[in-house]
mmCIF file of C-alpha atoms in Angstrom:
data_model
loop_
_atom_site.group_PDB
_atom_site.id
_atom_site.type_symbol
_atom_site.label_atom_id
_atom_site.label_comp_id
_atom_site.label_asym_id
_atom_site.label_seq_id
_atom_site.Cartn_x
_atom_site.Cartn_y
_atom_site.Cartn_z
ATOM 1 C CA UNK A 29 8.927 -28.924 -31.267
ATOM 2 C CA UNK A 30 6.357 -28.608 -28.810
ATOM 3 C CA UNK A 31 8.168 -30.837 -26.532
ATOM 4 C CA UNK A 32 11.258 -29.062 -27.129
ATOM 5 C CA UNK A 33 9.358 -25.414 -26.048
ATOM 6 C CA UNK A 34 7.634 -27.022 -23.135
ATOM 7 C CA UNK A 35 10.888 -28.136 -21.737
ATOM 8 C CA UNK A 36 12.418 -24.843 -22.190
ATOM 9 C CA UNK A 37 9.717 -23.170 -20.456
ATOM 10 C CA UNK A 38 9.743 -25.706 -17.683
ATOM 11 C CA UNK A 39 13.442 -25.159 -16.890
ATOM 12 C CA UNK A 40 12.986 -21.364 -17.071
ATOM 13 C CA UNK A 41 10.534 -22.139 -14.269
ATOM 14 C CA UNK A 42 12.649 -23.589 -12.414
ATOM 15 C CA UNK A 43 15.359 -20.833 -11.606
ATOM 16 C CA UNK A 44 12.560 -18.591 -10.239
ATOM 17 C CA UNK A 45 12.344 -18.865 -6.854
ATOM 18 C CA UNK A 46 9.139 -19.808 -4.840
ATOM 19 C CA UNK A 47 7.088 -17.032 -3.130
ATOM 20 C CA UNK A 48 6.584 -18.173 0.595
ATOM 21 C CA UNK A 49 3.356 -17.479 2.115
ATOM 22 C CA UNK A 50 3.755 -14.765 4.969
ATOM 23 C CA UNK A 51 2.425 -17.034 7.337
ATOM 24 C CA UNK A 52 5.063 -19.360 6.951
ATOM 25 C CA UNK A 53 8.102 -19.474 9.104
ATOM 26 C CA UNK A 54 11.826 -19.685 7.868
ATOM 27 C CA UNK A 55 15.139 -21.047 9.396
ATOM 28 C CA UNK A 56 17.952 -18.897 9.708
ATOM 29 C CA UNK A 57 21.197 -18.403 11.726
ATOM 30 C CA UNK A 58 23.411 -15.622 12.681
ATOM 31 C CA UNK A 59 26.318 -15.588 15.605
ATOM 32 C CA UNK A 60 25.978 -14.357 19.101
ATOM 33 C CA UNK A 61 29.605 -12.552 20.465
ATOM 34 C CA UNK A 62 30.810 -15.672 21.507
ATOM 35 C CA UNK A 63 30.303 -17.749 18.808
ATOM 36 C CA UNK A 64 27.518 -19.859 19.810
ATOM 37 C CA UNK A 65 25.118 -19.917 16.603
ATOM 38 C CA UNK A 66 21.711 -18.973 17.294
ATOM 39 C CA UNK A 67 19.100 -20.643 14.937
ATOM 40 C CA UNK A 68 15.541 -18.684 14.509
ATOM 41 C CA UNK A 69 12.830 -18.944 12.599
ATOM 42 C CA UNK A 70 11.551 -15.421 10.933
ATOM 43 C CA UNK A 71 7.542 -14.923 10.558
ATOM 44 C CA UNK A 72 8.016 -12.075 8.195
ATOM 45 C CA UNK A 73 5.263 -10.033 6.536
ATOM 46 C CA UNK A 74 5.687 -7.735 3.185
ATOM 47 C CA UNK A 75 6.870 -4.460 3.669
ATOM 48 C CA UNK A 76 6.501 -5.054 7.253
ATOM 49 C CA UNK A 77 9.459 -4.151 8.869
ATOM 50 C CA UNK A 78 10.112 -7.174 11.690
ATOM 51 C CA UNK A 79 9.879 -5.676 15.136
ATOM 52 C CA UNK A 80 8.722 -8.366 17.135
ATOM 53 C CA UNK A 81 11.638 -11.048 18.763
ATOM 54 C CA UNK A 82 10.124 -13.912 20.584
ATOM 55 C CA UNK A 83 11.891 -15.886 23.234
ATOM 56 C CA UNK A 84 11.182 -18.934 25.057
ATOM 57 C CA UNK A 85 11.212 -20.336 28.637
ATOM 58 C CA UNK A 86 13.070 -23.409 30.156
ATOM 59 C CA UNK A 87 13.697 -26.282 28.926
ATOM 60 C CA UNK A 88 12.323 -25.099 25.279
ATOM 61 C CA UNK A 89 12.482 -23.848 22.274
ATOM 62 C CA UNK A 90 11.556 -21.577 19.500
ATOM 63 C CA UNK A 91 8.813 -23.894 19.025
ATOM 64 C CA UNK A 92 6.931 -22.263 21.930
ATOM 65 C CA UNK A 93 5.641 -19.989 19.807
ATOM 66 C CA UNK A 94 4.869 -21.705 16.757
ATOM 67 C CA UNK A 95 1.011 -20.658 16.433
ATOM 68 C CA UNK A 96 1.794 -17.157 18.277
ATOM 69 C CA UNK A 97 3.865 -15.901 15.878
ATOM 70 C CA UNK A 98 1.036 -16.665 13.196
ATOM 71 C CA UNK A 99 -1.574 -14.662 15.291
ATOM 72 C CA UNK A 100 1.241 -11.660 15.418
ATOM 73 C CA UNK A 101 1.375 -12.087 11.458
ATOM 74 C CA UNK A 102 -2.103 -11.511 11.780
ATOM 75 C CA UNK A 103 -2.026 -8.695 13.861
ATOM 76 C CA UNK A 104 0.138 -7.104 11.504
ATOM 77 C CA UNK A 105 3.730 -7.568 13.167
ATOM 78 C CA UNK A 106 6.424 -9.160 11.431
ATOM 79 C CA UNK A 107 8.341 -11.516 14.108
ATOM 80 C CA UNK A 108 11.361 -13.503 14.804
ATOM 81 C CA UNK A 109 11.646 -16.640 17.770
ATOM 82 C CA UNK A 110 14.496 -17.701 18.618
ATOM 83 C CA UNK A 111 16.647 -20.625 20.379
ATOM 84 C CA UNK A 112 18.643 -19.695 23.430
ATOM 85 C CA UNK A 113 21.260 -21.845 24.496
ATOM 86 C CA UNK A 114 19.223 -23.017 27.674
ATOM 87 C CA UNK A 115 16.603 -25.102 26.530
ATOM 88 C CA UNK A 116 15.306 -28.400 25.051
ATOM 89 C CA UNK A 117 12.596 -29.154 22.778
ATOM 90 C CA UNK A 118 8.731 -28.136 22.402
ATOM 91 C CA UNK A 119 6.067 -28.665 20.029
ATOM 92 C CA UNK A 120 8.569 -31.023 18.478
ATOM 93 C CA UNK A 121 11.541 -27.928 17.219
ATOM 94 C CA UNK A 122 14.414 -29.145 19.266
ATOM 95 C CA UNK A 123 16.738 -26.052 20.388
ATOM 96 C CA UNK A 124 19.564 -26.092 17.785
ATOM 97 C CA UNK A 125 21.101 -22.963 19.246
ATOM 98 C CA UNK A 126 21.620 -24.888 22.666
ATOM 99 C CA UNK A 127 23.325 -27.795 21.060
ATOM 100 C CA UNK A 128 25.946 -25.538 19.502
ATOM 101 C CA UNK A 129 26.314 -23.798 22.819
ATOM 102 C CA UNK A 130 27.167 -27.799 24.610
ATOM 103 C CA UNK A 131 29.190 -28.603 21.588
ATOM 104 C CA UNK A 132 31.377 -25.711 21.748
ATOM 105 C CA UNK A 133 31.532 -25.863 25.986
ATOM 106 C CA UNK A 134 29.859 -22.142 25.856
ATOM 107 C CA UNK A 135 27.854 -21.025 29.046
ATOM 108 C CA UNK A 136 24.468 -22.425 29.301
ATOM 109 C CA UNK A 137 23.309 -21.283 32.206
ATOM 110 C CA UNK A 138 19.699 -18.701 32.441
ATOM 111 C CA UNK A 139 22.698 -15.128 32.081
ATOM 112 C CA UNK A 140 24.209 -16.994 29.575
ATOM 113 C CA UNK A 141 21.274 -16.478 27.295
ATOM 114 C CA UNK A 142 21.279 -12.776 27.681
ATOM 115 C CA UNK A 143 24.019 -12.608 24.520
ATOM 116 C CA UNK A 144 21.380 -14.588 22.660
ATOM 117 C CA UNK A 145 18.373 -12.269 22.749
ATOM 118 C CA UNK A 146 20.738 -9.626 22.635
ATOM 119 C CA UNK A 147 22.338 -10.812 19.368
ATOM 120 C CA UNK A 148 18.964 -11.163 18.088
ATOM 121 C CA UNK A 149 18.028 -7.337 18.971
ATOM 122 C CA UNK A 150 21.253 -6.164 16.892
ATOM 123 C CA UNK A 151 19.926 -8.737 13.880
ATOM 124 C CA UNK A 152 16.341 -7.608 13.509
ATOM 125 C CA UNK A 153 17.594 -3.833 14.585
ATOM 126 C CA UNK A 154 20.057 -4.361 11.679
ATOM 127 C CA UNK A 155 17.491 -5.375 8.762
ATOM 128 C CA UNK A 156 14.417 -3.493 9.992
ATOM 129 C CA UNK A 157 15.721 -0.370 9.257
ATOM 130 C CA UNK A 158 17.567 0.606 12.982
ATOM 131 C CA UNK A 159 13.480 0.186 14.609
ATOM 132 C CA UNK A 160 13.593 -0.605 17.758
ATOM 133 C CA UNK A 161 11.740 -3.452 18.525
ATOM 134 C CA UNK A 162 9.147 -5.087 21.244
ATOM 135 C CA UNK A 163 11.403 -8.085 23.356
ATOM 136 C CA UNK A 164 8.852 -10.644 24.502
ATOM 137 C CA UNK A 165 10.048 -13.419 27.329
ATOM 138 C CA UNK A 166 8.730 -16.160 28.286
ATOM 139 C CA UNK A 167 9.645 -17.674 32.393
ATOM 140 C CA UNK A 168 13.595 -17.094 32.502
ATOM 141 C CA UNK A 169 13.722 -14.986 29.437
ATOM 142 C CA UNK A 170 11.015 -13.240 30.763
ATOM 143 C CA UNK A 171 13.875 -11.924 33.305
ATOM 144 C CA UNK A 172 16.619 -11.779 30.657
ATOM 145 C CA UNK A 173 13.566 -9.225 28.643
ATOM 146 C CA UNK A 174 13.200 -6.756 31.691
ATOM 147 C CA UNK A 175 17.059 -6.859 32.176
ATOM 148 C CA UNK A 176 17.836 -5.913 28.998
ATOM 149 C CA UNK A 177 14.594 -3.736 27.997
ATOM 150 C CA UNK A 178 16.570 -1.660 31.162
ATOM 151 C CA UNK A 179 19.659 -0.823 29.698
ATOM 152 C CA UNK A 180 19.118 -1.348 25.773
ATOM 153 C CA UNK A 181 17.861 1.342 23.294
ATOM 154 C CA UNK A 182 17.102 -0.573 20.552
ATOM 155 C CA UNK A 183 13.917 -2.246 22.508
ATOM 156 C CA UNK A 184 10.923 -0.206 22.369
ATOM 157 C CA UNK A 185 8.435 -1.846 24.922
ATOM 158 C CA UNK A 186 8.604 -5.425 27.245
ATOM 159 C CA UNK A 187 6.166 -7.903 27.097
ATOM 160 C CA UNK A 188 6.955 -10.078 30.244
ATOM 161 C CA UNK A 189 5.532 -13.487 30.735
ATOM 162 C CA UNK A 190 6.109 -14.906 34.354
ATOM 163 C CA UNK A 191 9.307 -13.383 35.021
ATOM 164 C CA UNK A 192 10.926 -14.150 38.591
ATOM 165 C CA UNK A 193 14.279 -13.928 40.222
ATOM 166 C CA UNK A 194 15.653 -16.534 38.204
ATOM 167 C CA UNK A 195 18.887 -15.518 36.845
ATOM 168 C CA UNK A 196 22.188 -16.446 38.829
ATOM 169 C CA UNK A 197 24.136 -13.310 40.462
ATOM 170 C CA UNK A 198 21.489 -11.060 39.334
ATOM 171 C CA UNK A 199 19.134 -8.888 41.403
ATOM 172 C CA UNK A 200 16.085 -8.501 39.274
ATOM 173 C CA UNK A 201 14.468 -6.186 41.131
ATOM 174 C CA UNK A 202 16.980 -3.810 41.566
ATOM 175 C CA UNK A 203 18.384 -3.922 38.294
ATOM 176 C CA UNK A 204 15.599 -3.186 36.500
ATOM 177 C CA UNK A 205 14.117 -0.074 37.903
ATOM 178 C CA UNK A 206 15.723 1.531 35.481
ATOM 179 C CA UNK A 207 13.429 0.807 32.734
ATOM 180 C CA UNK A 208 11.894 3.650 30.866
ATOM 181 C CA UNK A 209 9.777 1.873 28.214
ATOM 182 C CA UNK A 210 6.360 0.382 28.463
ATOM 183 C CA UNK A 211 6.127 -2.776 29.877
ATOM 184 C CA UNK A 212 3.309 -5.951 30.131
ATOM 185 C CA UNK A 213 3.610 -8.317 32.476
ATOM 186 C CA UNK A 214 1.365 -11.447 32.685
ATOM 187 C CA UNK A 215 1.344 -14.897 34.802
ATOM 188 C CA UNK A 216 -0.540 -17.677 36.001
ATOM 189 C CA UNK A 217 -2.957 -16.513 38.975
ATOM 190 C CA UNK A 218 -0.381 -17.681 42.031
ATOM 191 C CA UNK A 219 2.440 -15.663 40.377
ATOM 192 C CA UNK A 220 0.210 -12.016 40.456
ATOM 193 C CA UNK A 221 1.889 -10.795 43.632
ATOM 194 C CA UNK A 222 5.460 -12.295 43.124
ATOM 195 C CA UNK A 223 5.360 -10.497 39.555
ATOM 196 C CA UNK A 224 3.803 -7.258 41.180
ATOM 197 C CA UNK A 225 6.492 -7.470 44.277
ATOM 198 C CA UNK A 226 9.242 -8.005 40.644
ATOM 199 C CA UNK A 227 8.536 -4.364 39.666
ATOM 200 C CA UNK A 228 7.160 -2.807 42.439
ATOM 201 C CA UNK A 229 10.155 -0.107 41.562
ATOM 202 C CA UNK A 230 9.646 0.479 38.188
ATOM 203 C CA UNK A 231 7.489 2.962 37.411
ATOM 204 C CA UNK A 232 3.570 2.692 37.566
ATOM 205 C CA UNK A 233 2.679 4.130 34.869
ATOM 206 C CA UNK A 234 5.004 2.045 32.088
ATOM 207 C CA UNK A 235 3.927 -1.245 33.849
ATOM 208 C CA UNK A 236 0.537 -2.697 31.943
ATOM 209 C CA UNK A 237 -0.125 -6.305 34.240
ATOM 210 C CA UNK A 238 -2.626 -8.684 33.112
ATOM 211 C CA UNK A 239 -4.239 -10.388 36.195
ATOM 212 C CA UNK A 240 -5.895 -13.972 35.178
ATOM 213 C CA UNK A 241 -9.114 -14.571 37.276
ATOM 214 C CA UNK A 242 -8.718 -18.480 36.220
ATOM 215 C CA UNK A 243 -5.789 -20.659 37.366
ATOM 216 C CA UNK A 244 -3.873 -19.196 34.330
ATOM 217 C CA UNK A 245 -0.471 -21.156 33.163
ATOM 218 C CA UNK A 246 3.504 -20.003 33.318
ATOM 219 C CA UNK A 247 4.842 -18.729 30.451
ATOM 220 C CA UNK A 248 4.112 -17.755 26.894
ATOM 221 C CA UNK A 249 1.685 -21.074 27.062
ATOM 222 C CA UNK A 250 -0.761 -18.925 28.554
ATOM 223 C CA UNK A 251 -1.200 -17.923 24.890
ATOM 224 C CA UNK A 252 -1.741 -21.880 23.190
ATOM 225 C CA UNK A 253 -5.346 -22.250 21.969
ATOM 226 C CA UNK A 254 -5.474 -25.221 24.377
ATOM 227 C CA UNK A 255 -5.262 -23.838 27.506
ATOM 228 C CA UNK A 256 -8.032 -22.415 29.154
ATOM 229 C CA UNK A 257 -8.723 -19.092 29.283
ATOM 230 C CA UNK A 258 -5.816 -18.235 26.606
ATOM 231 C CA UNK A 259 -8.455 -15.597 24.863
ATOM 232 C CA UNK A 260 -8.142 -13.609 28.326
ATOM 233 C CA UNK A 261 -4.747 -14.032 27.960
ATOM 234 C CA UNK A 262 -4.715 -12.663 24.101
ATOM 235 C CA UNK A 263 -7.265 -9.824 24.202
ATOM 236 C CA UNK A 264 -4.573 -8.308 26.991
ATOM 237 C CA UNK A 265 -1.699 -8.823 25.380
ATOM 238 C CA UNK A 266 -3.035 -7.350 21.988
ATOM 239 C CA UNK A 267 -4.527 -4.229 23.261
ATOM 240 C CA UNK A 268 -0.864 -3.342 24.741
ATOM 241 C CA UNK A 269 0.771 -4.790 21.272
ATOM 242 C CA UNK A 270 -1.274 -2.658 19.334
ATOM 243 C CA UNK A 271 -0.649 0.583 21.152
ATOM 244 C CA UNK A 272 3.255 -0.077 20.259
ATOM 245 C CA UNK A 273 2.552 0.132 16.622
#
């Protein structure tokens, strides 16, 4: 009989699904317009609405930001990376989203991407509760951030690492002087004036720029425990995160 109980109780156990720890990341999927599925992992806290969406330079993937996302949990903010369909493989995620894009012939190119992060707005903008939300790039995406934090209302703030004048067709510079929401821009020490010549006509007073005094690195890897002088790095970034709360 006791058997008999145990087993019942043991099965009743088993239809209740586990709680996940918030500082563990999930897989999901939804569709950009063309089809392409984008695959992203969510870093979401209780009763935190997600406002944070994470993308990731060339040749990557969503695993660029596989410990940053944790020290955003920790900061409070509920986050989202994703894979765009121009990219590889980091920290050992391989980009899913850019295999579906090659499978299905889709454009692959830097622009291309711009559906991707845009998808990914409309997703978290969707669940959160219509919040706008911060749009963090990394190198090319970096670009793709400004380009759409210019002409998108459901982005809040830009937080730009190494962008340049890397997208095909596209005037950066020009485009973006549009942009009416606070922006932070970071680099590694020989990108300062290229970024500051980027958006030299956006206004002064939105643009927050970090300046490293050490070599610094390109990218969101500016941020990776590893590297030196990542706490510089950090400290900047959070004092402009935390004013966006």
């Amino acid at each position: 009989m006791r058997f008999y109980i145990l087993l019942i109780g043991l099965l009743y156990l088993s239809d209740i699904p586990a709680q996940e720890s918030s500082l563990d990341s999930k897989t999901i999927t939804f569709y950009a317009k063309d089809s392409v599925i984008i695959t992203a992992d969510t870093y979401f806290l209780e009763n935190i609405p997600p406002t944070v969406l994470l993308c990731h330079q060339a040749g990557y993937s969503r695993g660029e930001y596989l410990n940053t996302a944790k020290e955003l949990n920790a900061l409070g903010f509920s986050c989202m990376a994703i894979d765009q369909r121009s990219g590889q493989e980091i920290n050992g995620i391989v980009n899913q989203t850019a295999i579906d894009a090659n499978n299905k012939l889709r454009n692959v190119g830097y622009a291309g991407a711009k559906q991707d992060v845009e998808a990914a707005i409309d997703y978290l903008y969707k669940i959160n509760g219509e919040q706008p939300v911060i749009l963090v790039g990394s190198s090319y995406s970096a670009s793709l951030a400004l380009w759409i934090g210019s002409e998108n209302s459901k982005t809040k703030a830009i937080a730009v690492f190494s962008p340049g004048e890397y997208l095909t067709g596209i005037k950066l510079k020009q485009t973006i002087k549009s942009i009416s929401i606070p922006v932070f821009a970071t680099s590694s020490k020989r990108e300062i004036k290229p970024v500051e010549k980027l958006l030299s006509q956006v206004k002064p007073n939105l643009i927050t720029q970090f300046k490293p005094k050490l070599k610094g690195y390109h990218g969101s890897k500016a941020l990776w425990e590893k590297n030196d002088g990542h706490e510089n790095y950090w400290n900047a970034f959070k004092e402009f995160l935390l004013k966006q709360k």
